[in-house]
Short mmCIF file of C-alpha atoms in Angstrom, two decimals:
data_model
loop_
_atom_site.label_atom_id
_atom_site.label_comp_id
_atom_site.label_asym_id
_atom_site.label_seq_id
_atom_site.Cartn_x
_atom_site.Cartn_y
_atom_site.Cartn_z
CA MET A 1 -19.15 6.03 -6.91
CA VAL A 2 -16.79 3.58 -5.22
CA ALA A 3 -19.76 1.43 -4.15
CA PHE A 4 -21.13 1.42 -7.72
CA LEU A 5 -17.83 0.63 -9.43
CA GLY A 6 -16.82 -1.95 -6.83
CA TYR A 7 -20.12 -3.79 -7.27
CA ARG A 8 -19.64 -4.22 -11.01
CA HIS A 9 -17.09 -6.16 -13.07
CA ILE A 10 -13.43 -5.40 -12.33
CA ASP A 11 -12.90 -4.25 -15.94
CA LEU A 12 -14.92 -1.08 -15.26
CA SER A 13 -12.86 -0.21 -12.17
CA ALA A 14 -9.66 -1.01 -14.06
CA LYS A 15 -10.56 1.43 -16.84
CA VAL A 16 -11.36 4.22 -14.38
CA LEU A 17 -8.17 3.55 -12.40
CA GLY A 18 -6.13 3.32 -15.61
CA VAL A 19 -7.25 6.71 -16.92
CA ALA A 20 -6.67 8.35 -13.54
CA LEU A 21 -3.25 6.72 -13.16
CA VAL A 22 -2.01 7.80 -16.59
CA ALA A 23 -3.12 11.40 -16.01
CA GLU A 24 -1.61 11.55 -12.51
CA ILE A 25 1.73 10.03 -13.48
CA GLY A 26 1.85 12.21 -16.59
CA ILE A 27 1.52 15.52 -14.73
CA VAL A 28 4.04 14.45 -12.06
CA VAL A 29 6.58 13.46 -14.75
CA ILE A 30 6.12 16.89 -16.37
CA LEU A 31 6.63 18.52 -12.97
CA ASP A 32 9.76 16.44 -12.29
CA LEU A 33 11.27 17.41 -15.65
CA ALA A 34 10.44 21.08 -15.05
CA ILE A 35 12.24 20.91 -11.72
CA LEU A 36 15.35 19.44 -13.34
CA VAL A 37 15.34 22.23 -15.91
CA HIS A 38 14.81 24.92 -13.24
CA PRO A 39 16.23 23.51 -9.96
CA GLY A 40 16.03 25.27 -6.62
CA PRO A 41 18.62 27.37 -4.76
CA ALA A 42 21.05 24.46 -4.29
CA GLY A 43 20.87 23.33 -7.92
CA ILE A 44 20.93 19.66 -8.85
CA THR A 45 21.92 18.06 -5.58
CA PHE A 46 22.30 14.43 -4.56
CA GLU A 47 22.38 15.13 -0.83
CA SER A 48 19.20 13.05 -0.49
CA PHE A 49 21.26 9.92 -1.15
CA ALA A 50 24.12 10.72 1.24
CA PRO A 51 24.49 8.05 3.99
CA SER A 52 24.42 10.74 6.68
CA THR A 53 20.95 11.82 5.53
CA PHE A 54 19.47 8.46 6.50
CA LEU A 55 20.68 8.89 10.08
CA GLU A 56 18.90 12.23 10.59
CA GLY A 57 15.37 12.72 11.86
CA ALA A 58 12.86 10.00 12.77
CA ILE A 59 14.06 7.03 10.74
CA GLY A 60 11.15 4.90 12.00
CA VAL A 61 8.58 7.23 10.43
CA ALA A 62 10.54 7.27 7.17
CA VAL A 63 10.73 3.47 7.05
CA LEU A 64 7.03 3.13 7.87
CA PHE A 65 5.87 5.46 5.11
CA ALA A 66 8.32 3.88 2.68
CA LEU A 67 6.61 0.56 3.40
CA THR A 68 3.17 2.20 3.31
CA GLY A 69 3.86 3.30 -0.25
CA PHE A 70 3.96 -0.36 -1.30
CA ILE A 71 0.64 -1.38 0.30
CA GLY A 72 -1.42 -3.13 -2.35
CA PHE A 73 1.35 -4.56 -4.54
CA GLU A 74 0.67 -8.01 -3.09
CA SER A 75 -3.01 -7.77 -4.00
CA THR A 76 -2.34 -8.89 -7.57
CA ALA A 77 -2.73 -12.46 -6.29
CA VAL A 78 -6.33 -11.93 -5.12
CA PHE A 79 -7.36 -10.92 -8.65
CA ARG A 80 -6.26 -14.32 -9.93
CA ASP A 81 -9.82 -15.55 -10.55
CA GLU A 82 -10.56 -12.52 -12.76
CA ALA A 83 -7.24 -12.39 -14.65
CA ARG A 84 -6.44 -13.80 -18.06
CA SER A 85 -3.50 -16.25 -18.01
CA PRO A 86 -2.86 -15.63 -14.27
CA GLU A 87 0.30 -17.78 -14.24
CA ARG A 88 1.89 -15.25 -16.59
CA THR A 89 0.14 -11.95 -15.86
CA ILE A 90 0.10 -12.04 -12.02
CA PRO A 91 3.91 -12.31 -11.58
CA ARG A 92 4.47 -9.65 -14.26
CA ALA A 93 2.00 -7.28 -12.61
CA THR A 94 3.59 -7.81 -9.18
CA TYR A 95 7.15 -7.15 -10.37
CA ALA A 96 6.03 -4.15 -12.42
CA ALA A 97 4.16 -2.68 -9.45
CA VAL A 98 7.20 -2.92 -7.17
CA LEU A 99 9.58 -1.40 -9.74
CA ILE A 100 7.23 1.40 -10.82
CA ILE A 101 6.20 2.34 -7.27
CA GLY A 102 9.77 2.32 -5.93
CA GLY A 103 11.33 4.12 -8.88
CA PHE A 104 8.60 6.72 -9.29
CA TYR A 105 8.40 7.64 -5.60
CA ALA A 106 12.17 7.84 -5.21
CA PHE A 107 12.68 10.00 -8.30
CA THR A 108 9.82 12.38 -7.48
CA CYS A 109 10.81 12.81 -3.82
CA TRP A 110 14.37 13.58 -4.91
CA ALA A 111 13.03 16.09 -7.47
CA PHE A 112 11.11 17.94 -4.74
CA VAL A 113 14.26 18.15 -2.60
CA VAL A 114 16.02 19.63 -5.64
CA ALA A 115 13.17 22.14 -6.16
CA ILE A 116 12.99 23.34 -2.56
CA GLY A 117 16.58 22.77 -1.49
CA PRO A 118 17.86 20.24 1.08
CA ASP A 119 18.22 22.96 3.72
CA PHE A 120 14.58 24.04 3.42
CA VAL A 121 12.63 20.90 2.57
CA ALA A 122 12.01 19.85 6.20
CA GLU A 123 10.65 23.31 7.01
CA ALA A 124 8.37 23.20 3.94
CA ALA A 125 7.06 19.78 4.96
CA GLN A 126 6.38 20.97 8.52
CA ARG A 127 4.51 24.04 7.25
CA THR A 128 2.38 21.71 5.11
CA LEU A 129 1.63 19.52 8.13
CA ASP A 130 0.69 22.61 10.15
CA GLY A 131 -1.69 23.76 7.40
CA GLU A 132 0.28 26.94 6.71
CA ALA A 133 1.26 25.93 3.17
CA ASN A 134 1.09 23.05 0.68
CA MET A 135 4.48 21.79 -0.48
CA LEU A 136 3.06 19.92 -3.49
CA LEU A 137 0.84 22.69 -4.82
CA ASP A 138 3.24 25.54 -3.99
CA THR A 139 6.11 23.80 -5.78
CA THR A 140 3.85 23.08 -8.75
CA ASN A 141 2.81 26.72 -8.88
CA ASP A 142 6.47 27.80 -8.97
CA GLN A 143 7.31 25.36 -11.77
CA LEU A 144 4.15 25.12 -13.89
CA GLY A 145 2.17 28.22 -12.97
CA ARG A 146 -1.41 28.61 -11.81
CA ILE A 147 -2.88 26.31 -14.47
CA GLY A 148 -0.44 23.55 -13.51
CA ARG A 149 -1.28 24.04 -9.83
CA ASP A 150 -5.03 23.77 -10.47
CA LEU A 151 -4.53 20.70 -12.66
CA VAL A 152 -2.41 18.97 -10.00
CA ASN A 153 -5.00 19.87 -7.36
CA VAL A 154 -7.75 18.18 -9.40
CA LEU A 155 -5.57 15.13 -10.09
CA LEU A 156 -4.65 14.94 -6.40
CA LEU A 157 -8.34 14.48 -5.64
CA THR A 158 -8.78 11.90 -8.40
CA SER A 159 -5.74 10.02 -7.06
CA LEU A 160 -7.32 9.87 -3.61
CA PHE A 161 -10.51 8.55 -5.21
CA ALA A 162 -8.46 5.99 -7.15
CA CYS A 163 -6.80 4.87 -3.90
CA VAL A 164 -10.16 4.41 -2.17
CA LEU A 165 -11.54 2.46 -5.15
CA SER A 166 -8.43 0.30 -5.34
CA PHE A 167 -8.50 -0.52 -1.63
CA HIS A 168 -12.22 -1.24 -1.86
CA ASN A 169 -11.68 -3.76 -4.65
CA VAL A 170 -8.78 -5.40 -2.85
CA ILE A 171 -10.58 -5.74 0.49
CA ALA A 172 -13.71 -7.07 -1.22
CA ARG A 173 -11.63 -9.77 -2.89
CA TYR A 174 -9.71 -10.64 0.27
CA GLN A 175 -13.08 -11.19 1.95
CA PHE A 176 -14.23 -13.19 -1.09
CA VAL A 177 -11.17 -15.48 -0.97
CA LEU A 178 -11.36 -15.94 2.81
CA ALA A 179 -15.05 -16.81 2.51
CA GLY A 180 -14.15 -19.44 -0.10
CA MET A 181 -11.68 -20.86 2.43
CA ARG A 182 -14.50 -20.96 5.05
CA VAL A 183 -12.77 -18.37 7.24
CA LEU A 184 -15.54 -15.79 6.71
CA PRO A 185 -19.30 -16.32 6.13
CA ALA A 186 -20.06 -18.21 2.90
CA ALA A 187 -22.32 -15.40 1.62
CA LEU A 188 -19.22 -13.28 0.96
CA ALA A 189 -18.11 -15.84 -1.65
CA ARG A 190 -21.13 -15.26 -3.89
CA VAL A 191 -20.45 -14.06 -7.42
CA HIS A 192 -22.84 -11.72 -9.24
CA PRO A 193 -24.48 -13.65 -12.12
CA LYS A 194 -24.17 -10.72 -14.55
CA HIS A 195 -21.13 -8.70 -13.43
CA HIS A 196 -19.08 -11.73 -12.29
CA SER A 197 -17.89 -9.69 -9.31
CA PRO A 198 -17.85 -10.50 -5.57
CA SER A 199 -20.94 -8.33 -5.19
CA VAL A 200 -21.96 -9.33 -1.65
CA SER A 201 -18.42 -8.80 -0.38
CA SER A 202 -18.34 -5.41 -2.13
CA VAL A 203 -21.57 -4.29 -0.43
CA VAL A 204 -20.26 -5.45 2.96
CA GLN A 205 -17.06 -3.45 2.43
CA THR A 206 -19.09 -0.35 1.48
CA VAL A 207 -21.14 -0.60 4.67
CA THR A 208 -18.05 -1.26 6.80
CA ALA A 209 -16.22 1.76 5.38
CA ALA A 210 -19.27 4.00 5.86
CA VAL A 211 -19.65 2.94 9.50
CA ILE A 212 -15.95 3.46 10.30
CA VAL A 213 -15.82 6.88 8.61
CA GLY A 214 -19.04 7.80 10.42
CA VAL A 215 -17.54 6.92 13.81
CA PHE A 216 -14.44 9.04 13.11
CA ALA A 217 -16.68 11.94 12.01
CA VAL A 218 -18.90 11.72 15.11
CA PHE A 219 -15.87 11.88 17.40
CA ASP A 220 -14.32 14.64 15.26
CA VAL A 221 -11.02 12.78 14.77
CA ASP A 222 -8.50 14.77 12.72
CA PRO A 223 -8.45 13.14 9.23
CA LEU A 224 -4.75 13.71 8.52
CA VAL A 225 -3.13 12.98 11.88
CA GLY A 226 -5.73 11.01 13.82
CA VAL A 227 -7.02 8.83 10.99
CA PHE A 228 -4.40 8.64 8.25
CA GLY A 229 -1.32 8.47 10.47
CA SER A 230 -2.73 5.91 12.89
CA MET A 231 -4.46 3.72 10.31
CA ALA A 232 -1.46 3.83 7.98
CA GLY A 233 0.67 2.65 10.87
CA VAL A 234 -1.66 -0.25 11.67
CA ALA A 235 -1.97 -1.21 7.99
CA THR A 236 1.78 -1.06 7.42
CA VAL A 237 2.55 -3.25 10.43
CA GLY A 238 -0.02 -5.72 9.16
CA MET A 239 1.44 -5.71 5.65
CA THR A 240 4.97 -6.15 7.03
CA ILE A 241 3.80 -9.18 9.03
CA LEU A 242 2.19 -10.56 5.88
CA MET A 243 5.33 -10.15 3.78
CA LEU A 244 7.58 -11.48 6.56
CA LEU A 245 5.47 -14.62 7.01
CA THR A 246 5.36 -15.11 3.24
CA SER A 247 9.15 -14.89 3.01
CA VAL A 248 9.57 -17.35 5.89
CA ALA A 249 6.98 -19.66 4.29
CA VAL A 250 9.02 -19.75 1.07
CA ILE A 251 12.14 -20.74 3.03
CA VAL A 252 10.29 -23.46 4.97
CA PHE A 253 8.53 -24.83 1.88
CA PHE A 254 11.66 -25.24 -0.22
CA SER A 255 13.61 -26.57 2.76
CA ARG A 256 11.04 -29.33 3.10
CA ASN A 257 10.82 -29.84 -0.68
CA ALA A 258 14.42 -29.48 -1.83
CA HIS A 259 13.64 -31.44 -5.02
CA LEU A 260 11.47 -28.51 -6.23
CA ARG A 261 14.30 -25.98 -6.13
CA ASP A 262 15.52 -27.05 -9.57
CA GLY A 263 18.82 -25.20 -9.03
CA ARG A 264 17.04 -21.93 -8.12
CA ARG A 265 18.74 -21.34 -4.76
CA TRP A 266 18.80 -17.57 -5.37
CA ARG A 267 15.00 -17.34 -5.64
CA THR A 268 14.08 -20.09 -3.22
CA ILE A 269 16.54 -19.57 -0.35
CA ILE A 270 18.90 -16.58 -0.60
CA VAL A 271 16.42 -13.81 -1.53
CA PRO A 272 13.73 -14.99 0.94
CA VAL A 273 16.32 -15.03 3.75
CA ILE A 274 17.49 -11.48 2.89
CA ALA A 275 13.85 -10.36 2.68
CA SER A 276 13.00 -11.92 6.05
CA LEU A 277 15.92 -10.22 7.81
CA GLY A 278 15.17 -6.87 6.16
CA LEU A 279 11.46 -6.99 6.99
CA LEU A 280 12.17 -8.03 10.59
CA ALA A 281 14.57 -5.10 11.02
CA ALA A 282 12.04 -2.72 9.44
CA MET A 283 9.29 -3.91 11.76
CA ILE A 284 11.47 -3.40 14.84
CA ILE A 285 12.34 0.13 13.70
CA VAL A 286 8.68 0.96 12.99
CA LEU A 287 7.35 -0.41 16.27
CA SER A 288 10.02 1.35 18.31
CA ASN A 289 8.93 4.69 16.78
CA PHE A 290 5.20 4.02 16.63
CA THR A 291 4.17 6.94 18.85
CA LEU A 292 5.73 9.35 16.33
CA VAL A 293 3.55 7.83 13.62
CA THR A 294 0.26 7.91 15.49
CA GLY A 295 0.88 11.16 17.36
CA ASN A 296 -0.89 9.61 20.35
CA SER A 297 0.07 8.38 23.81
CA VAL A 298 2.22 5.31 24.38
CA GLU A 299 -0.80 3.39 25.68
CA LEU A 300 -3.00 4.10 22.63
CA SER A 301 -0.11 3.59 20.21
CA THR A 302 0.63 0.22 21.82
CA MET A 303 -3.01 -0.83 21.46
CA LEU A 304 -3.00 0.14 17.77
CA ALA A 305 0.29 -1.67 17.12
CA ILE A 306 -1.07 -4.83 18.74
CA VAL A 307 -4.12 -4.99 16.43
CA PRO A 308 -2.32 -6.75 13.50
CA PHE A 309 -0.72 -9.26 15.87
CA VAL A 310 -4.13 -10.04 17.41
CA ALA A 311 -5.47 -10.61 13.88
CA LEU A 312 -2.52 -12.94 13.22
CA VAL A 313 -3.27 -15.00 16.35
CA ILE A 314 -6.98 -15.22 15.47
CA GLY A 315 -6.10 -16.32 11.93
CA TRP A 316 -3.64 -18.89 13.24
CA PHE A 317 -6.32 -20.27 15.58
CA ILE A 318 -8.97 -20.47 12.84
CA GLY A 319 -6.51 -22.09 10.42
CA GLY A 320 -5.48 -24.66 13.02
CA ARG A 321 -9.10 -25.50 13.76
CA GLN A 322 -9.84 -25.95 10.06
CA ARG A 323 -6.84 -28.23 9.58
CA ALA A 324 -8.02 -30.33 12.53
CA GLU A 325 -11.52 -30.63 10.98
CA VAL A 326 -10.29 -31.80 7.57
CA PRO A 327 -9.28 -35.36 8.64
CA ALA A 328 -12.52 -35.72 10.57
CA SER A 329 -14.67 -34.68 7.61
CA GLY A 330 -12.64 -36.96 5.33
#
């Protein structure tokens, strides 16, 4: 289904994702409101936001998964060629994604702490990780009954499908853009004459995903710990590098082109500097706790953490070679 939808025009994927998103957010909002009406043993508590709470447990894991939750917000830019009025819609979509993701995750996580109780939520999460229970479905069953539990279970599966479809579309378009910049083979930049989609890139992504999943299956790697934890760690480090370099690039660009600031020091200097420092601190925290994320040895965790940096060096080398070829071709 992902291969079929990804191959066709983005409008079809957007409609499928839109329906799934509305249904998933809707049921979670109902669950959140039910929790507030019938809170857990500690009542309505704000202990989640106490400064001391942030100093407990593995802060590196918390920071990593907080960043992981935002993976994909930057992908609005790669849909530029398929968007209407991209100068207006792309910034709006990016800001909306950040605000909705951050607000929705924060509110719902707090609601679950209220439902279970701050003294018991860590135990409930550990039992879920051990396969002895399911914090999401058990809490839903307590608040919305068996029908609510079954509905959330179905929508949990559709949300996973929506994630896979979304990532497929994003990766296909990253490959498409990079091919247009002559970083990847030119064939990946072909556009389907009927569907107006990066069809070749979509097929390549389908094959790549099938091969990788097949390798994990052959070696019987645990999907939750071995695959999700490790790959989420690698992806998050890569995304953090991407955002950090983007923030630094903004600072450098407007420092070299001060006449373009137009009095917007807040957006062109101050915010990018704050973002750069925050992202650098987050990356240090994540990398220093990377073994907790992967659940593997220091050696394997180090190899996984290095992958995004190797990709950065390769990209830097290819970009430098291309810049050197431009004057010669001119």
